[in-house]
Coordinates of C-alpha atoms and ligand atoms in Angstrom, one line a residue:
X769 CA 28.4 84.2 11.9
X770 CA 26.6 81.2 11.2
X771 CA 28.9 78.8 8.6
X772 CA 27.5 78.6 5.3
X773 CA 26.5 75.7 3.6
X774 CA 26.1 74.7 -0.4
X775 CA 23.8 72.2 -0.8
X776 CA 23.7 70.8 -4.1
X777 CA 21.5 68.2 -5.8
X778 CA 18.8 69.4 -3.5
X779 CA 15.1 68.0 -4.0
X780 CA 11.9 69.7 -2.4
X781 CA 12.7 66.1 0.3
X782 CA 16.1 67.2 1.2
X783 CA 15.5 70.6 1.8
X784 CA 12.2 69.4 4.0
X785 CA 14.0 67.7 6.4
X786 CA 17.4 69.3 6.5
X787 CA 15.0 73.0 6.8
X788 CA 13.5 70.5 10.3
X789 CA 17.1 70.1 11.3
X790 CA 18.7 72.8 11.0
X791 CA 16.2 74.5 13.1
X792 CA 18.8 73.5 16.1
X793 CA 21.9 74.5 14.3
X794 CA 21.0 77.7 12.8
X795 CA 23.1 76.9 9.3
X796 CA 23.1 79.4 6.7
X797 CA 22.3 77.1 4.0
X798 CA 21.7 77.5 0.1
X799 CA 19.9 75.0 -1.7
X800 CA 21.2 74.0 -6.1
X801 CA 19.4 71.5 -8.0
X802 CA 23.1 70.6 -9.7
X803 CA 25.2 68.4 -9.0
X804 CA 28.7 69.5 -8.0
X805 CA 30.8 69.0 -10.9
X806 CA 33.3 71.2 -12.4
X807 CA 30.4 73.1 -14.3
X808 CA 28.6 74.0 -11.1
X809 CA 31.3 74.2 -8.5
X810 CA 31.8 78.1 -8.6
X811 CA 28.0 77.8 -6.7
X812 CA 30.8 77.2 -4.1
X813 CA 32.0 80.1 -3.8
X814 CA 32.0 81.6 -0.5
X815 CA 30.4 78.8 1.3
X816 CA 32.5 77.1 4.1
X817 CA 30.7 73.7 3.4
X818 CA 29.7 71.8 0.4
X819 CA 27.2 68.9 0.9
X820 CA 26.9 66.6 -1.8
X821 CA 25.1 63.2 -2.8
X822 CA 26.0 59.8 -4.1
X823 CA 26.5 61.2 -7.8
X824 CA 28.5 64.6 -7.3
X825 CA 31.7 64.4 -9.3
X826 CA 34.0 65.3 -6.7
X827 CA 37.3 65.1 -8.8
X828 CA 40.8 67.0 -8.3
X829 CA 39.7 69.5 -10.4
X830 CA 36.6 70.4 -8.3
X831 CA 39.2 69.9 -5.4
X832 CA 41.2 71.8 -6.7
X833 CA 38.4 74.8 -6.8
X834 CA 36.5 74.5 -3.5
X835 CA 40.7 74.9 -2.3
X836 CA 40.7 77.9 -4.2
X837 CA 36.9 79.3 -2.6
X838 CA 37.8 78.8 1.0
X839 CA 35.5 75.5 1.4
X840 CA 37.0 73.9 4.3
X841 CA 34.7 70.3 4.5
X842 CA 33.0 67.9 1.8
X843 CA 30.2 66.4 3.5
X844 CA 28.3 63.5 1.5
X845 CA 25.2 62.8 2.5
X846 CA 25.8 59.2 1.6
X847 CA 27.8 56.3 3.0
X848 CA 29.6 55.8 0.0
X849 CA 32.1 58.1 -1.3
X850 CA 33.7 56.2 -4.6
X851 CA 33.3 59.7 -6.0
X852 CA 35.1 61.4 -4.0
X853 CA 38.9 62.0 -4.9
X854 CA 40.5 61.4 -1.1
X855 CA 44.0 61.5 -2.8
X856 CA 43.3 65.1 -3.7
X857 CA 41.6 66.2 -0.8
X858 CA 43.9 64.9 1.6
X859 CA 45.4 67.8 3.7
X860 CA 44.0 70.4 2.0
X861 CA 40.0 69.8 2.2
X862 CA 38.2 67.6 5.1
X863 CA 35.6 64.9 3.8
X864 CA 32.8 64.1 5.9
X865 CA 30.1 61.1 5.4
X866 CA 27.3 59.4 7.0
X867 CA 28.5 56.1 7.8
X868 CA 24.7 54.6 8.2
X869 CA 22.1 56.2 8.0
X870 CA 19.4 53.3 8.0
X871 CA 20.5 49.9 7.6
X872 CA 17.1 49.1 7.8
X873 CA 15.9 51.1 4.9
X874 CA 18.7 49.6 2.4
X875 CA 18.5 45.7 3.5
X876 CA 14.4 45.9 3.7
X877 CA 14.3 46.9 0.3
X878 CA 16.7 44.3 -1.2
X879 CA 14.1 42.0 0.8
X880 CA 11.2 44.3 -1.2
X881 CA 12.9 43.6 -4.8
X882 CA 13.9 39.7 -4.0
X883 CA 10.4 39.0 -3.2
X884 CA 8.9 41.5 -6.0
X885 CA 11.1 39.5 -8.6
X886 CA 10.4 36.2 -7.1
X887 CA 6.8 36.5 -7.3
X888 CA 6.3 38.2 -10.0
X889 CA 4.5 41.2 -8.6
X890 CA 5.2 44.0 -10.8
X891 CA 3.9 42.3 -13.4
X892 CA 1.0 41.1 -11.6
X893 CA 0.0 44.2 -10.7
X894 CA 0.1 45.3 -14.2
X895 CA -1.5 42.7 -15.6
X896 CA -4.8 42.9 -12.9
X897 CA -4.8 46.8 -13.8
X898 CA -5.8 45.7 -17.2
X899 CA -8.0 43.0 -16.4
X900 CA -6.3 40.1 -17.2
X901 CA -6.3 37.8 -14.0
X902 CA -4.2 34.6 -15.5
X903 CA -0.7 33.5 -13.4
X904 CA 0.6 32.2 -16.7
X905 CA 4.7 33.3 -15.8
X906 CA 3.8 34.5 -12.3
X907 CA 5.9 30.9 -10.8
X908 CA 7.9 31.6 -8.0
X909 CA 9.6 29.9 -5.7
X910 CA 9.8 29.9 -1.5
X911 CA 12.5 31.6 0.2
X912 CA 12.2 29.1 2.9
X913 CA 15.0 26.7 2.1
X914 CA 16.6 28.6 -1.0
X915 CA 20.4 29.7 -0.5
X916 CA 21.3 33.3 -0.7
X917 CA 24.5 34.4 -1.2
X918 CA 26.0 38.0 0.5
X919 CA 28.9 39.7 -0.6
X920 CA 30.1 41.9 2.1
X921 CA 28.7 41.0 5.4
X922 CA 28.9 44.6 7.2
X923 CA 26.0 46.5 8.5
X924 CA 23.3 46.6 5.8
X925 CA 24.0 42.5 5.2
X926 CA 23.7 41.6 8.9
X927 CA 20.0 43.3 9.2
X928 CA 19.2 41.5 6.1
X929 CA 20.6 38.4 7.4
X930 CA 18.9 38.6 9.9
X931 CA 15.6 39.0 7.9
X932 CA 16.4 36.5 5.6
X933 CA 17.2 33.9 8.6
X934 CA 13.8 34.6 9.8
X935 CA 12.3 33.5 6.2
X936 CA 14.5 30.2 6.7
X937 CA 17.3 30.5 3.8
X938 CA 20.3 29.0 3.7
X939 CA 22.7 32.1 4.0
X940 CA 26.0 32.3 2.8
X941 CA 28.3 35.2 2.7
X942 CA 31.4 36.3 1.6
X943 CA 33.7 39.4 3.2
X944 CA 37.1 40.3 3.6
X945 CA 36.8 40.4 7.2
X946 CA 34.0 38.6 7.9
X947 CA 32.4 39.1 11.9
X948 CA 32.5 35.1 12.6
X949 CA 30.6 35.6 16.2
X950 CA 27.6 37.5 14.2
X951 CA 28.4 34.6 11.1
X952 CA 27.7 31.3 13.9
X953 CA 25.0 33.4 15.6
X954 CA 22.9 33.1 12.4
X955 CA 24.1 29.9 11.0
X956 CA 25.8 31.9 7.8
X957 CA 28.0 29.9 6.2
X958 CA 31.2 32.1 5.2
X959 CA 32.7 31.1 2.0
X960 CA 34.8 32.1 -0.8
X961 CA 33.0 33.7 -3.5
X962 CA 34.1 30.7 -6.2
X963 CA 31.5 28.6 -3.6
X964 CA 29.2 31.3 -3.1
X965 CA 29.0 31.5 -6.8
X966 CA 28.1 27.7 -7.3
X967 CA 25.3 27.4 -4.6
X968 CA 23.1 30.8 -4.5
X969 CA 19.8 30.9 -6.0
X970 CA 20.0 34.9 -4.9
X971 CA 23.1 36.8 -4.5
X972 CA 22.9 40.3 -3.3
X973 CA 26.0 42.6 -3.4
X974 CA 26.6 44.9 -0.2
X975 CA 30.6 45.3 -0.1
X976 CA 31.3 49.0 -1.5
X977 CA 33.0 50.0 -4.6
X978 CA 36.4 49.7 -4.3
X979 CA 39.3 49.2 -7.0
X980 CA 38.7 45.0 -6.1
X981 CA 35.1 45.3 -6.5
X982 CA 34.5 47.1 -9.4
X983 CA 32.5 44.7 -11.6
X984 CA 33.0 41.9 -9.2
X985 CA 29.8 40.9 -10.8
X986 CA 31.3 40.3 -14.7
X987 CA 31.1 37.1 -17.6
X988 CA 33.3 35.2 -15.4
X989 CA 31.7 35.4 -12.4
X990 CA 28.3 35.0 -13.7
X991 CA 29.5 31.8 -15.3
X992 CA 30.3 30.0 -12.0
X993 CA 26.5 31.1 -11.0
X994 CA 23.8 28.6 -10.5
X995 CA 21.4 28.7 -14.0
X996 CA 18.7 31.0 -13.3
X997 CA 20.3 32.9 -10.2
X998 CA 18.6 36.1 -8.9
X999 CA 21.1 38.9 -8.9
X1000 CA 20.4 41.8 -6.2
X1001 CA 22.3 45.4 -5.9
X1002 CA 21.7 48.1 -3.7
X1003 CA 24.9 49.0 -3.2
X1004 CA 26.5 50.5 -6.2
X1005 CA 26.3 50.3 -10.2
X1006 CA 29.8 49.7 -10.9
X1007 CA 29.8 46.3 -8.6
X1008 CA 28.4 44.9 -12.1
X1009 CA 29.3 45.1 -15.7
X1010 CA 26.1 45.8 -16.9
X1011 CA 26.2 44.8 -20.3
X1012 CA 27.8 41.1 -19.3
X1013 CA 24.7 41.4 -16.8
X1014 CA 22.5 41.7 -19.9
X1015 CA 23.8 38.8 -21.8
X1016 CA 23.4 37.0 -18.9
X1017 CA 20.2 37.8 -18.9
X1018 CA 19.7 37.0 -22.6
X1019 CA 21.0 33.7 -22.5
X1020 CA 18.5 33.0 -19.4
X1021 CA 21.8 32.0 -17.2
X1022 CA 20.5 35.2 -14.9
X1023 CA 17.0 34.6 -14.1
X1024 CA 16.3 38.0 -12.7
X1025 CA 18.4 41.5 -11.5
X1026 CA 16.9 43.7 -9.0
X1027 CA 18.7 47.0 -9.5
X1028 CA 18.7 50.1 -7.4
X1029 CA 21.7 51.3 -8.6
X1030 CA 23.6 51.7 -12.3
X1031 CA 26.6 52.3 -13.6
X1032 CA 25.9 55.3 -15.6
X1033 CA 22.6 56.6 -13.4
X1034 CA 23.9 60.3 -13.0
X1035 CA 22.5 60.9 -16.0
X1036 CA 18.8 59.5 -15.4
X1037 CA 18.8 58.7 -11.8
X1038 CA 16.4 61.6 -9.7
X1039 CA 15.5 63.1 -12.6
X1040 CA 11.9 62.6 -14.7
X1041 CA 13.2 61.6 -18.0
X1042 CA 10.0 60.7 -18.8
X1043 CA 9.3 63.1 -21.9
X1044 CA 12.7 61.8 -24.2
X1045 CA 13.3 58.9 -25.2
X1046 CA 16.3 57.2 -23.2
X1047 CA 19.0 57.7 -24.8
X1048 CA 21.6 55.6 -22.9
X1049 CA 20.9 52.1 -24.6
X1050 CA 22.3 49.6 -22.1
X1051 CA 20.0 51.4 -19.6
X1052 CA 17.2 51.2 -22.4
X1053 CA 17.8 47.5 -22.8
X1054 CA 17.5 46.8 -18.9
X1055 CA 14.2 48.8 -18.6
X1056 CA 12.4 46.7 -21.6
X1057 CA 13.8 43.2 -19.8
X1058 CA 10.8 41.4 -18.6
X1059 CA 12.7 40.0 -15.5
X1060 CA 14.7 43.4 -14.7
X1061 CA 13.2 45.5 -11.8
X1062 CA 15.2 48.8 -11.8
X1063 CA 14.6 51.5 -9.7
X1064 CA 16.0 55.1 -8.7
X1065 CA 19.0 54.8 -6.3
X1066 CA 15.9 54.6 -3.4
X1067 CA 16.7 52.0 -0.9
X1068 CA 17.8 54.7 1.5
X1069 CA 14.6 56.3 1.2
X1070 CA 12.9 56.5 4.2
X1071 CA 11.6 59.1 6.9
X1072 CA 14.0 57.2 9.1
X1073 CA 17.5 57.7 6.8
X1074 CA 16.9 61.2 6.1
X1075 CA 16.1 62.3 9.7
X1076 CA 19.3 60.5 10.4
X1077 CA 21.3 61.8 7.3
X1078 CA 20.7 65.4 8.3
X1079 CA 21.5 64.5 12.1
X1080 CA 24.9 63.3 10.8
X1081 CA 25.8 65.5 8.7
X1082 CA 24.8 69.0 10.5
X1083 CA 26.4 67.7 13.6
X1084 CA 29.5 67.6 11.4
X1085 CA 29.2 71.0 10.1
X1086 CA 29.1 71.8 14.2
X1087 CA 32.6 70.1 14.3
X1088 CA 34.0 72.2 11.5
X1089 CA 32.3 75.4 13.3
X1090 CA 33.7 74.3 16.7
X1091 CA 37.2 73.1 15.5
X1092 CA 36.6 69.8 16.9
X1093 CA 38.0 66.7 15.6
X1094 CA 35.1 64.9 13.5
X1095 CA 33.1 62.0 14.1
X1096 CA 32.6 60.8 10.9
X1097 CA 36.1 61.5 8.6
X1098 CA 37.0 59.8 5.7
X1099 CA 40.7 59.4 5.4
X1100 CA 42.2 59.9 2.4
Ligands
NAI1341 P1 29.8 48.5 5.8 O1 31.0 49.2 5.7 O2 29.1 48.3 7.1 O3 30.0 47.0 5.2 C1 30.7 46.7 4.0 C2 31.3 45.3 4.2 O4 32.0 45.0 2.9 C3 32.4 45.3 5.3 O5 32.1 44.2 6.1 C4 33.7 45.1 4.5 O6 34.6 44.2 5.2 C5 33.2 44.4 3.2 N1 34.1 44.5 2.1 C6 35.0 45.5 1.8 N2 35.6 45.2 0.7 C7 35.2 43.9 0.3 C8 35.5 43.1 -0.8 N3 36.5 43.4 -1.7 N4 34.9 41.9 -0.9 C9 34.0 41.5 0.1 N5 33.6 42.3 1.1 C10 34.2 43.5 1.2 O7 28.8 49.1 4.7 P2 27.2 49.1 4.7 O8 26.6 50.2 5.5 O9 26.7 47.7 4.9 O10 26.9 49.5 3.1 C11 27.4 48.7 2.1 C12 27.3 49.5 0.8 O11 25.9 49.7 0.4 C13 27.9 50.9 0.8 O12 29.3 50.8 0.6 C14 27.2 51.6 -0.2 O13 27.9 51.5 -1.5 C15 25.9 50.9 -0.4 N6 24.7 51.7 0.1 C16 23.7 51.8 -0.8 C17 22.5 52.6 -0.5 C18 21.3 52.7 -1.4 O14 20.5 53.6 -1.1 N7 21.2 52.0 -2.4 C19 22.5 53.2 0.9 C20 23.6 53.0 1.7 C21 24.7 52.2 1.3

């Protein structure tokens, strides 16, 4: 009997190229809109496998129930899994992720939103669209020679090093155990963050959420950041304290924020809104900032990742079916 698979906060792209995949597993799988959360988790019922995304709320309670249904494996779709609770599963339920999917994908679109801040292109475009052709506000700067400041220098940051190296920045980075062979190989300058702070014109945050990074990005930080500083994330909402972000924005010490993720985007993120008004104001107040771009949780987005994301992820649900220790665990 082929193992059965919940699939929640599926989209018509999901179920595209999982439906490709699976062609070579032969997975019974069943497809929710929801997200898993303790309101949707008896969809669980009788599956041996829940796959979730970045914004399930996998919590002990919803542990506690896939226990209770039989479900033998979590499997995120997603490198992250801040939303996961490990202390919960551990021992009774196996977690499963995708450790990278596309490197590529994530650090060429923080490259896409420096350069689209930067240069001013959103609102360029919507400026030509109505026919007004001035660059009054479009200034930007070059890259070339400009200091950008990582923080966390693992996969995603070394391909965008290596982008940004080619555009000849200064690079600085910051990480807990930083890869000094890869560091000296493209001149980064490690650093603490307290320097890191002082000299980037861009910082862009690719450590994940942990219990030390959560709002790394707050009023004191900000205040040790150059005047006009760029501020990047792709990685998750809760590096930043969105609402210190704003008044940083107010008082012009933040120049710009390129946002792909935010702390409260289960709500709004992947879904079309677009018929209410927003009713989440801090996310309200980013969206009508003239130097915010905010998008949809998308960096990952490309024909590349979810090729790769399915990959991982089925091959897992082969471990589970074949009692075979996994390749991708997360340990509790
Ligand atoms: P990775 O695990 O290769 O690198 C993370 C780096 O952060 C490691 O070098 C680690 O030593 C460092 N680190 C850990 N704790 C730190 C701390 N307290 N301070 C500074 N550095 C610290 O992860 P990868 O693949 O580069 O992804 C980074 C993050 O990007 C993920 O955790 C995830 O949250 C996010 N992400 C976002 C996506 C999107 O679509 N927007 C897609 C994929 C990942």
């Amino acid at each position: 009997m082929a193992l059965k698979i919940a699939f929640f906060d599926s989209h018509s792209y999901d179920e595209t190229s999982f439906a490709a995949t699976n062609a070579d597993y032969g997975f019974d799988i069943q497809y929710y809109k929801e997200h898993l959360s303790l309101k949707t988790v008896p969809l669980a019922k009788g599956a041996d496998v829940v796959c979730i995304f970045v914004n399930a709320e996998c919590n002990a309670q919803v542990i506690d129930k896939l226990v209770e249904y039989g479900v033998k494996l979590i499997a995120l779709r997603c490198a992250g899994f801040n939303n996961v609770d490990l202390k919960a599963a551990k021992g009774r339920i196996d977690v499963v992720h995708v450790p990278a999917y596309s490197p590529y994908a994530v650090a060429e679109y923080a490259v896409a939103l420096m350069l689209s801040l930067n240069r001013k292109i959103y609102r360029a475009v919507n400026r030509t669209r109505e026919g007004n052709f001035r660059l009054k506000g479009l200034l930007g700067f070059d890259m070339n020679g400009r200091t950008v400041g990582l923080i966390g220098m693992g996969k995603i940051a070394k391909v965008l090093i290596k982008i940004l190296h080619g555009f000849g920045m200064r690079i600085m980075a910051y990480d807990l155990y930083p890869d000094h062979e890869f560091a000296k190989q493209y001149g980064v300058e490690v650093v603490d963050l307290n320097t890191l702070y002082a000299n980037a014109d861009i910082i862009s945050l690719h450590c994940p959420l942990t219990p030390e990074t959560k709002h790394i990005i707050n009023a004191e930080s900000i205040a040790k950041m150059k005047k006009g500083v760029m501020i990047i994330n792709t990685g998750r909402g809760q590096l930043i304290n969105t609402e210190d972000l704003i008044e940083g924005l107010r008082t012009h010490h933040i120049g710009s924020a390129g946002l792909d993720v935010y702390e409260e985007e289960k709500e709004y993120f992947y879904e079309d809104r677009s018929d209410n008004m927003i009713k989440d104001d801090v996310l309200a107040r980013l969206l009508s900032a003239p130097n915010v771009v905010l998008t949809s949780h998308q960096a990952f987005f490309t024909e590349e990742a979810l090729h790769n994301i399915a990959t991982t992820t089925l091959n897992s649900v082969r471990e589970l079916a074949e009692g075979k220790p996994y390749s991708h665990q997360v340990q509790g």
